[in-house]
Each structure stands twice: as C-alpha cells, then as structure tokens.
C-alpha cells in the first residue's frame, strides 16, 4: 500500500487534507473522484505521493456527459 496526501482546494486555498493508503495511483484517483462528487464544497483536489504530484482534479474536468462519449465498434 502507498500513502497519498490529498489537498482539497476551494477558492485557491487548501480547505482540508486527508491521507489515504491505496494500492496505486489508479485506486486513489477513483477514490478522490468519488469524494469530489459527494462534496460540493471542494471543487478541486491535488493528490501527492511524497514529493510526486500524482494528479490535479477539478469537478469541471470530471463532468463528462454520456451522450458526448464516442462509442467504439
């Protein structure tokens, strides 16, 4: 398991910090996407593993309309 620090940001400042232990980058990103969806007070998050920035996520970037997704044959 790897430890990740998640900085939840609103108005350009850090509002909350949470630490999660996950199997890898993919797992933490999925977990944080769920948190962003459930908490409207946090429009953005930065995910860090030590000194490595794993991802910056915003609610706007996560809004994908299923009717706009191209279906492959």
mmCIF file of the C-alpha atoms, coordinates in Angstrom:
data_MODEL
# 
_entry.id   MODEL 
# 
loop_
_atom_site.group_PDB 
_atom_site.id 
_atom_site.type_symbol 
_atom_site.label_atom_id 
_atom_site.label_alt_id 
_atom_site.label_comp_id 
_atom_site.label_asym_id 
_atom_site.label_entity_id 
_atom_site.label_seq_id 
_atom_site.pdbx_PDB_ins_code 
_atom_site.Cartn_x 
_atom_site.Cartn_y 
_atom_site.Cartn_z 
_atom_site.occupancy 
_atom_site.B_iso_or_equiv 
_atom_site.pdbx_formal_charge 
_atom_site.auth_seq_id 
_atom_site.auth_comp_id 
_atom_site.auth_asym_id 
_atom_site.auth_atom_id 
_atom_site.pdbx_PDB_model_num 
ATOM 1  C CA . UNK A 1 1  ? 0.000   0.000  0.000   1.00 0.00 ? 1  UNK A CA 1 
ATOM 2  C CA . UNK A 1 2  ? 1.117   3.513  -0.771  1.00 0.00 ? 2  UNK A CA 1 
ATOM 3  C CA . UNK A 1 3  ? 0.282   6.637  1.224   1.00 0.00 ? 3  UNK A CA 1 
ATOM 4  C CA . UNK A 1 4  ? -1.242  9.570  -0.635  1.00 0.00 ? 4  UNK A CA 1 
ATOM 5  C CA . UNK A 1 5  ? -1.927  13.084 0.671   1.00 0.00 ? 5  UNK A CA 1 
ATOM 6  C CA . UNK A 1 6  ? -4.975  14.750 -0.809  1.00 0.00 ? 6  UNK A CA 1 
ATOM 7  C CA . UNK A 1 7  ? -5.325  18.517 -0.596  1.00 0.00 ? 7  UNK A CA 1 
ATOM 8  C CA . UNK A 1 8  ? -8.925  19.621 -1.110  1.00 0.00 ? 8  UNK A CA 1 
ATOM 9  C CA . UNK A 1 9  ? -8.972  23.145 -2.501  1.00 0.00 ? 9  UNK A CA 1 
ATOM 10 C CA . UNK A 1 10 ? -11.627 25.846 -2.622  1.00 0.00 ? 10 UNK A CA 1 
ATOM 11 C CA . UNK A 1 11 ? -11.146 29.490 -3.525  1.00 0.00 ? 11 UNK A CA 1 
ATOM 12 C CA . UNK A 1 12 ? -7.479  28.877 -4.246  1.00 0.00 ? 12 UNK A CA 1 
ATOM 13 C CA . UNK A 1 13 ? -6.683  27.722 -0.696  1.00 0.00 ? 13 UNK A CA 1 
ATOM 14 C CA . UNK A 1 14 ? -6.390  24.329 0.944   1.00 0.00 ? 14 UNK A CA 1 
ATOM 15 C CA . UNK A 1 15 ? -9.550  23.611 2.929   1.00 0.00 ? 15 UNK A CA 1 
ATOM 16 C CA . UNK A 1 16 ? -8.820  20.040 4.026   1.00 0.00 ? 16 UNK A CA 1 
ATOM 17 C CA . UNK A 1 17 ? -6.072  17.437 3.914   1.00 0.00 ? 17 UNK A CA 1 
ATOM 18 C CA . UNK A 1 18 ? -6.676  13.698 4.025   1.00 0.00 ? 18 UNK A CA 1 
ATOM 19 C CA . UNK A 1 19 ? -4.231  10.822 3.864   1.00 0.00 ? 19 UNK A CA 1 
ATOM 20 C CA . UNK A 1 20 ? -5.204  7.551  2.209   1.00 0.00 ? 20 UNK A CA 1 
ATOM 21 C CA . UNK A 1 21 ? -3.385  4.250  1.776   1.00 0.00 ? 21 UNK A CA 1 
ATOM 22 C CA . UNK A 1 22 ? -4.119  2.752  -1.641  1.00 0.00 ? 22 UNK A CA 1 
ATOM 23 C CA . UNK A 1 23 ? -2.686  0.066  -3.880  1.00 0.00 ? 23 UNK A CA 1 
ATOM 24 C CA . UNK A 1 24 ? -1.677  2.568  -6.550  1.00 0.00 ? 24 UNK A CA 1 
ATOM 25 C CA . UNK A 1 25 ? -2.367  5.772  -8.447  1.00 0.00 ? 25 UNK A CA 1 
ATOM 26 C CA . UNK A 1 26 ? -5.440  4.432  -10.225 1.00 0.00 ? 26 UNK A CA 1 
ATOM 27 C CA . UNK A 1 27 ? -7.133  3.465  -6.946  1.00 0.00 ? 27 UNK A CA 1 
ATOM 28 C CA . UNK A 1 28 ? -6.525  6.832  -5.260  1.00 0.00 ? 28 UNK A CA 1 
ATOM 29 C CA . UNK A 1 29 ? -7.769  8.740  -8.290  1.00 0.00 ? 29 UNK A CA 1 
ATOM 30 C CA . UNK A 1 30 ? -11.019 6.741  -8.309  1.00 0.00 ? 30 UNK A CA 1 
ATOM 31 C CA . UNK A 1 31 ? -11.449 7.267  -4.568  1.00 0.00 ? 31 UNK A CA 1 
ATOM 32 C CA . UNK A 1 32 ? -10.893 11.015 -4.801  1.00 0.00 ? 32 UNK A CA 1 
ATOM 33 C CA . UNK A 1 33 ? -13.256 11.355 -7.765  1.00 0.00 ? 33 UNK A CA 1 
ATOM 34 C CA . UNK A 1 34 ? -15.978 9.910  -5.535  1.00 0.00 ? 34 UNK A CA 1 
ATOM 35 C CA . UNK A 1 35 ? -15.139 12.338 -2.745  1.00 0.00 ? 35 UNK A CA 1 
ATOM 36 C CA . UNK A 1 36 ? -15.252 15.320 -5.119  1.00 0.00 ? 36 UNK A CA 1 
ATOM 37 C CA . UNK A 1 37 ? -18.625 14.168 -6.403  1.00 0.00 ? 37 UNK A CA 1 
ATOM 38 C CA . UNK A 1 38 ? -20.025 13.864 -2.861  1.00 0.00 ? 38 UNK A CA 1 
ATOM 39 C CA . UNK A 1 39 ? -18.620 17.155 -1.503  1.00 0.00 ? 39 UNK A CA 1 
ATOM 40 C CA . UNK A 1 40 ? -19.630 20.281 -3.446  1.00 0.00 ? 40 UNK A CA 1 
ATOM 41 C CA . UNK A 1 41 ? -17.589 22.452 -1.072  1.00 0.00 ? 41 UNK A CA 1 
ATOM 42 C CA . UNK A 1 42 ? -14.382 21.105 -2.657  1.00 0.00 ? 42 UNK A CA 1 
ATOM 43 C CA . UNK A 1 43 ? -14.169 21.996 -6.361  1.00 0.00 ? 43 UNK A CA 1 
ATOM 44 C CA . UNK A 1 44 ? -10.580 20.762 -6.738  1.00 0.00 ? 44 UNK A CA 1 
ATOM 45 C CA . UNK A 1 45 ? -8.003  18.413 -5.247  1.00 0.00 ? 45 UNK A CA 1 
ATOM 46 C CA . UNK A 1 46 ? -4.290  17.743 -5.590  1.00 0.00 ? 46 UNK A CA 1 
ATOM 47 C CA . UNK A 1 47 ? -3.071  14.204 -4.940  1.00 0.00 ? 47 UNK A CA 1 
ATOM 48 C CA . UNK A 1 48 ? 0.524   13.768 -3.789  1.00 0.00 ? 48 UNK A CA 1 
ATOM 49 C CA . UNK A 1 49 ? 2.700   10.740 -3.139  1.00 0.00 ? 49 UNK A CA 1 
ATOM 50 C CA . UNK A 1 50 ? 5.671   12.126 -1.240  1.00 0.00 ? 50 UNK A CA 1 
ATOM 51 C CA . UNK A 1 51 ? 7.208   14.814 -3.464  1.00 0.00 ? 51 UNK A CA 1 
ATOM 52 C CA . UNK A 1 52 ? 5.455   13.475 -6.601  1.00 0.00 ? 52 UNK A CA 1 
ATOM 53 C CA . UNK A 1 53 ? 2.311   15.171 -7.836  1.00 0.00 ? 53 UNK A CA 1 
ATOM 54 C CA . UNK A 1 54 ? 0.038   12.319 -8.910  1.00 0.00 ? 54 UNK A CA 1 
ATOM 55 C CA . UNK A 1 55 ? -2.911  14.347 -10.220 1.00 0.00 ? 55 UNK A CA 1 
ATOM 56 C CA . UNK A 1 56 ? -4.828  17.607 -10.064 1.00 0.00 ? 56 UNK A CA 1 
ATOM 57 C CA . UNK A 1 57 ? -8.554  17.047 -10.394 1.00 0.00 ? 57 UNK A CA 1 
ATOM 58 C CA . UNK A 1 58 ? -11.372 19.561 -10.712 1.00 0.00 ? 58 UNK A CA 1 
ATOM 59 C CA . UNK A 1 59 ? -15.103 18.981 -10.727 1.00 0.00 ? 59 UNK A CA 1 
ATOM 60 C CA . UNK A 1 60 ? -15.378 20.714 -14.101 1.00 0.00 ? 60 UNK A CA 1 
ATOM 61 C CA . UNK A 1 61 ? -12.902 18.271 -15.640 1.00 0.00 ? 61 UNK A CA 1 
ATOM 62 C CA . UNK A 1 62 ? -14.847 15.307 -14.222 1.00 0.00 ? 62 UNK A CA 1 
ATOM 63 C CA . UNK A 1 63 ? -18.150 16.305 -15.825 1.00 0.00 ? 63 UNK A CA 1 
ATOM 64 C CA . UNK A 1 64 ? -18.492 14.016 -18.837 1.00 0.00 ? 64 UNK A CA 1 
ATOM 65 C CA . UNK A 1 65 ? -21.872 13.670 -20.480 1.00 0.00 ? 65 UNK A CA 1 
ATOM 66 C CA . UNK A 1 66 ? -22.530 10.133 -21.649 1.00 0.00 ? 66 UNK A CA 1 
ATOM 67 C CA . UNK A 1 67 ? -24.220 11.410 -24.840 1.00 0.00 ? 67 UNK A CA 1 
ATOM 68 C CA . UNK A 1 68 ? -20.921 13.078 -25.810 1.00 0.00 ? 68 UNK A CA 1 
ATOM 69 C CA . UNK A 1 69 ? -18.791 9.949  -25.395 1.00 0.00 ? 69 UNK A CA 1 
ATOM 70 C CA . UNK A 1 70 ? -17.873 8.339  -28.691 1.00 0.00 ? 70 UNK A CA 1 
ATOM 71 C CA . UNK A 1 71 ? -18.723 4.655  -28.759 1.00 0.00 ? 71 UNK A CA 1 
ATOM 72 C CA . UNK A 1 72 ? -16.177 2.458  -30.476 1.00 0.00 ? 72 UNK A CA 1 
ATOM 73 C CA . UNK A 1 73 ? -17.371 -0.536 -32.523 1.00 0.00 ? 73 UNK A CA 1 
# 
